[in-house]
Short mmCIF file of C-alpha atoms in Angstrom, two decimals:
data_model
loop_
_atom_site.label_atom_id
_atom_site.label_comp_id
_atom_site.label_asym_id
_atom_site.label_seq_id
_atom_site.Cartn_x
_atom_site.Cartn_y
_atom_site.Cartn_z
CA UNK A 1 84.38 84.01 104.91
CA UNK A 2 82.55 81.49 102.92
CA UNK A 3 78.41 81.75 103.04
CA UNK A 4 77.89 78.56 105.15
CA UNK A 5 74.82 76.43 104.61
CA UNK A 6 73.42 73.40 105.85
CA UNK A 7 71.92 71.19 104.37
CA UNK A 8 69.51 68.61 105.77
CA UNK A 9 67.77 65.78 103.55
CA UNK A 10 67.83 62.25 103.68
CA UNK A 11 67.73 60.90 100.06
CA UNK A 12 71.95 60.80 100.10
CA UNK A 13 71.80 60.87 96.64
CA UNK A 14 69.76 64.66 96.45
CA UNK A 15 71.90 65.54 98.98
CA UNK A 16 75.12 64.95 97.09
CA UNK A 17 74.46 66.72 94.17
CA UNK A 18 72.50 69.44 96.01
CA UNK A 19 75.93 69.36 98.12
CA UNK A 20 78.36 69.29 94.98
CA UNK A 21 76.19 72.52 93.43
CA UNK A 22 76.42 75.03 96.58
CA UNK A 23 79.80 73.98 96.92
CA UNK A 24 80.16 74.41 93.02
CA UNK A 25 78.35 77.93 93.04
CA UNK A 26 81.70 78.99 96.63
CA UNK A 27 79.69 77.51 99.46
CA UNK A 28 80.82 76.26 102.93
CA UNK A 29 78.00 72.99 103.05
CA UNK A 30 77.75 70.49 105.92
CA UNK A 31 74.54 67.80 104.44
CA UNK A 32 73.62 65.59 107.78
CA UNK A 33 70.78 62.69 106.54
CA UNK A 34 68.20 63.44 110.19
CA UNK A 35 66.16 65.51 111.65
CA UNK A 36 67.72 64.86 115.13
CA UNK A 37 71.60 65.71 113.84
CA UNK A 38 69.87 68.81 111.78
CA UNK A 39 68.56 69.99 114.65
CA UNK A 40 72.21 69.88 116.87
CA UNK A 41 74.17 71.23 114.07
CA UNK A 42 72.17 73.94 113.08
CA UNK A 43 72.30 74.59 117.02
CA UNK A 44 75.84 74.10 117.14
CA UNK A 45 76.76 76.20 114.50
CA UNK A 46 74.37 78.57 113.36
CA UNK A 47 74.45 78.47 109.28
CA UNK A 48 73.53 81.00 107.15
CA UNK A 49 71.11 79.65 105.53
CA UNK A 50 68.92 75.69 106.53
CA UNK A 51 67.83 73.73 102.86
CA UNK A 52 65.44 71.22 104.63
CA UNK A 53 63.12 68.46 103.78
CA UNK A 54 60.01 68.29 104.64
CA UNK A 55 60.17 64.30 105.07
CA UNK A 56 62.96 63.77 107.24
CA UNK A 57 63.28 60.49 109.45
CA UNK A 58 63.24 60.92 113.56
CA UNK A 59 62.44 64.60 113.68
CA UNK A 60 60.61 66.33 110.37
CA UNK A 61 61.08 69.66 109.13
CA UNK A 62 58.32 71.17 110.06
CA UNK A 63 58.98 70.23 114.00
CA UNK A 64 62.63 71.78 113.02
CA UNK A 65 61.40 74.30 111.67
CA UNK A 66 58.96 74.69 115.08
CA UNK A 67 61.95 74.79 117.24
CA UNK A 68 64.00 76.59 115.94
CA UNK A 69 61.65 79.90 115.18
CA UNK A 70 61.91 79.94 118.80
CA UNK A 71 65.48 81.18 119.03
CA UNK A 72 66.37 81.83 115.44
CA UNK A 73 65.69 84.34 112.13
CA UNK A 74 67.90 81.94 110.01
CA UNK A 75 66.49 81.32 106.48
CA UNK A 76 64.69 77.94 105.87
CA UNK A 77 64.45 77.13 102.76
CA UNK A 78 61.82 73.19 102.61
CA UNK A 79 62.42 71.13 100.45
CA UNK A 80 59.17 69.27 99.45
CA UNK A 81 57.39 66.39 97.55
CA UNK A 82 53.72 68.28 99.47
CA UNK A 83 52.42 70.56 96.41
CA UNK A 84 48.44 71.07 97.29
CA UNK A 85 47.69 75.21 98.82
CA UNK A 86 47.64 74.02 102.39
CA UNK A 87 50.93 71.41 102.12
CA UNK A 88 52.43 74.89 101.93
CA UNK A 89 50.62 77.01 104.18
CA UNK A 90 51.91 74.82 106.89
CA UNK A 91 55.14 74.54 106.58
CA UNK A 92 55.41 78.62 105.42
CA UNK A 93 53.43 79.03 109.15
CA UNK A 94 56.11 77.39 111.13
CA UNK A 95 58.80 79.13 109.89
CA UNK A 96 59.77 77.91 105.99
CA UNK A 97 61.03 81.61 103.88
CA UNK A 98 60.51 79.45 100.92
CA UNK A 99 60.24 75.68 99.62
CA UNK A 100 60.43 74.42 97.02
CA UNK A 101 58.23 70.94 95.94
CA UNK A 102 60.40 68.34 94.15
CA UNK A 103 61.44 67.08 92.29
CA UNK A 104 63.23 70.47 91.85
CA UNK A 105 66.61 71.69 89.10
CA UNK A 106 69.35 72.09 91.78
CA UNK A 107 70.39 74.94 89.41
CA UNK A 108 67.18 76.95 90.25
CA UNK A 109 67.75 76.20 94.50
CA UNK A 110 71.19 77.57 93.82
CA UNK A 111 69.33 80.83 91.85
CA UNK A 112 66.48 80.46 95.28
CA UNK A 113 69.59 79.86 98.01
CA UNK A 114 71.73 83.63 96.24
CA UNK A 115 67.92 85.10 96.58
CA UNK A 116 66.84 84.02 100.18
CA UNK A 117 70.58 85.80 101.29
CA UNK A 118 70.39 89.35 99.73
CA UNK A 119 67.26 88.92 100.94
CA UNK A 120 68.53 88.65 104.03
CA UNK A 121 70.92 90.49 104.49
CA UNK A 122 69.21 93.57 103.32
CA UNK A 123 66.78 93.49 105.39
CA UNK A 124 68.36 92.40 108.89
CA UNK A 125 70.50 95.99 108.31
CA UNK A 126 68.06 97.92 106.52
CA UNK A 127 68.85 101.37 104.94
CA UNK A 128 67.54 104.53 105.93
CA UNK A 129 65.28 106.76 104.47
CA UNK A 130 63.63 103.64 103.42
CA UNK A 131 60.31 104.52 102.02
CA UNK A 132 57.87 101.14 103.15
CA UNK A 133 58.52 99.56 106.56
CA UNK A 134 58.88 96.21 107.50
CA UNK A 135 55.46 95.96 109.23
CA UNK A 136 53.73 97.24 107.02
CA UNK A 137 53.82 99.36 103.66
CA UNK A 138 53.50 103.09 103.61
CA UNK A 139 49.59 104.46 102.65
CA UNK A 140 48.44 107.47 101.37
CA UNK A 141 46.74 109.80 103.74
CA UNK A 142 47.86 108.59 106.56
CA UNK A 143 44.83 105.57 106.61
CA UNK A 144 47.24 103.92 107.48
CA UNK A 145 46.77 105.66 111.52
CA UNK A 146 42.74 104.58 110.97
CA UNK A 147 41.72 101.29 114.02
CA UNK A 148 38.99 100.15 111.38
CA UNK A 149 39.79 99.76 107.65
CA UNK A 150 36.26 99.05 105.63
CA UNK A 151 36.99 98.40 102.14
CA UNK A 152 32.80 97.11 100.93
CA UNK A 153 31.70 94.64 102.82
CA UNK A 154 35.74 93.78 104.44
CA UNK A 155 36.17 94.93 107.67
CA UNK A 156 40.24 95.45 108.82
CA UNK A 157 40.02 95.74 112.63
CA UNK A 158 44.53 96.87 113.24
CA UNK A 159 43.69 97.48 117.36
CA UNK A 160 41.83 94.49 117.86
CA UNK A 161 43.91 92.26 114.71
CA UNK A 162 39.90 90.91 113.25
CA UNK A 163 38.85 90.77 109.93
CA UNK A 164 35.20 90.52 108.79
CA UNK A 165 33.71 89.61 105.25
CA UNK A 166 29.51 90.58 104.97
CA UNK A 167 29.91 90.79 109.00
CA UNK A 168 31.57 87.44 109.68
CA UNK A 169 34.62 86.75 111.09
CA UNK A 170 37.48 85.61 109.22
CA UNK A 171 40.30 84.21 110.98
CA UNK A 172 43.67 85.14 109.83
CA UNK A 173 47.07 83.69 110.36
CA UNK A 174 49.73 86.81 111.64
CA UNK A 175 51.11 86.80 107.82
CA UNK A 176 48.04 87.02 106.12
CA UNK A 177 46.39 89.84 108.57
CA UNK A 178 49.99 91.93 107.52
CA UNK A 179 48.73 91.88 104.05
CA UNK A 180 45.04 92.17 103.77
CA UNK A 181 45.55 95.14 106.83
CA UNK A 182 48.23 97.38 104.48
CA UNK A 183 46.30 96.32 101.49
CA UNK A 184 42.93 98.22 103.26
CA UNK A 185 44.55 101.31 104.57
CA UNK A 186 45.02 101.52 100.44
CA UNK A 187 42.44 100.27 98.43
CA UNK A 188 42.78 100.24 94.74
CA UNK A 189 46.21 100.13 95.09
CA UNK A 190 48.57 97.76 93.25
CA UNK A 191 51.25 96.29 95.99
CA UNK A 192 54.13 94.99 94.18
CA UNK A 193 54.41 91.56 95.78
CA UNK A 194 58.43 93.52 97.18
CA UNK A 195 55.98 95.64 98.95
CA UNK A 196 54.47 92.67 100.39
CA UNK A 197 57.27 91.04 100.39
CA UNK A 198 58.14 94.17 103.32
CA UNK A 199 54.54 93.45 105.54
CA UNK A 200 56.08 89.91 106.43
CA UNK A 201 59.86 90.68 106.75
CA UNK A 202 59.51 89.80 110.60
CA UNK A 203 62.67 90.93 112.82
CA UNK A 204 64.42 91.01 110.36
CA UNK A 205 63.34 87.78 108.68
CA UNK A 206 63.90 86.40 104.44
CA UNK A 207 60.76 85.49 102.52
CA UNK A 208 60.29 84.99 98.96
CA UNK A 209 57.28 85.96 96.72
CA UNK A 210 56.14 82.86 96.06
CA UNK A 211 55.10 83.27 99.98
CA UNK A 212 53.24 86.05 99.36
CA UNK A 213 51.16 84.34 96.00
CA UNK A 214 50.49 81.69 98.93
CA UNK A 215 49.13 83.94 101.49
CA UNK A 216 46.52 85.36 98.92
CA UNK A 217 46.11 82.24 97.29
CA UNK A 218 44.91 81.31 100.90
CA UNK A 219 42.84 85.36 101.89
CA UNK A 220 40.81 84.20 98.91
CA UNK A 221 39.55 81.72 100.71
CA UNK A 222 38.50 83.38 104.07
CA UNK A 223 37.10 86.33 101.62
CA UNK A 224 35.86 85.67 98.10
CA UNK A 225 32.53 83.55 97.00
CA UNK A 226 34.53 81.79 94.65
CA UNK A 227 38.45 82.00 95.33
CA UNK A 228 38.92 81.30 91.56
CA UNK A 229 36.51 84.49 90.68
CA UNK A 230 38.05 87.18 92.92
CA UNK A 231 36.76 90.14 92.95
CA UNK A 232 38.91 91.36 96.82
CA UNK A 233 41.84 89.94 95.80
CA UNK A 234 42.89 91.00 92.75
CA UNK A 235 45.92 89.63 89.95
CA UNK A 236 47.49 93.21 88.02
CA UNK A 237 49.64 90.96 86.22
CA UNK A 238 53.52 91.58 86.03
CA UNK A 239 52.93 93.94 89.02
CA UNK A 240 51.30 92.69 92.04
CA UNK A 241 48.15 91.89 93.60
CA UNK A 242 45.51 95.03 94.63
CA UNK A 243 42.76 95.15 97.56
CA UNK A 244 39.53 96.90 95.25
CA UNK A 245 37.35 98.87 96.52
CA UNK A 246 33.32 99.19 96.36
CA UNK A 247 31.14 96.40 96.86
CA UNK A 248 30.65 94.24 94.79
CA UNK A 249 27.69 91.83 96.37
CA UNK A 250 29.60 88.78 96.41
#
């Protein structure tokens, strides 16, 4: 049985281009051009993956994403002409698993779809003995069981789901909190993006590595004195990220 992809895109030329590339790659594809039809079709016949334009007429992509997330964990790849971090975070927080900004290359879109579907199937059937759980990456010496984690001036209360920097409360989304609590349990440990993705794999839902990058960017805005020159959440080039141990006095 072929994989079924629903494409919701109001630009008919772009929708047809996407359809042709997906059909050529072996997918079964249905194309719709407005939000109401997209929601009805996704409910009537749930697809294996939804390609969802942000600015659909009728119901926009964000509202469709919010409604579907109340009853489904199907992978959603959002297409958007918006490129600011705040806009992208809105989509991710409402449940989109990946995003592509317009204009994009159709071949890259197909590659992203393959990756999301592969990750979705993997997280839906986790292998036994997987060293990292979906909600909390393994940490050495049992530190992950501690209720309050302190790294320099950063404090993460895993019981109360609270974060403080310099004793100032920090409002975090659920995804941001999962990433930060996992990293705070193992200061100076370098986490790959794949490992941090496991923190976000909620109920078997697929997410992409770009989602991790956006969450890290947003966390830096919240806990760093200078987000462009971070001293807590550091990039380890070619590998991933780490939460630096020690008090930098920021």
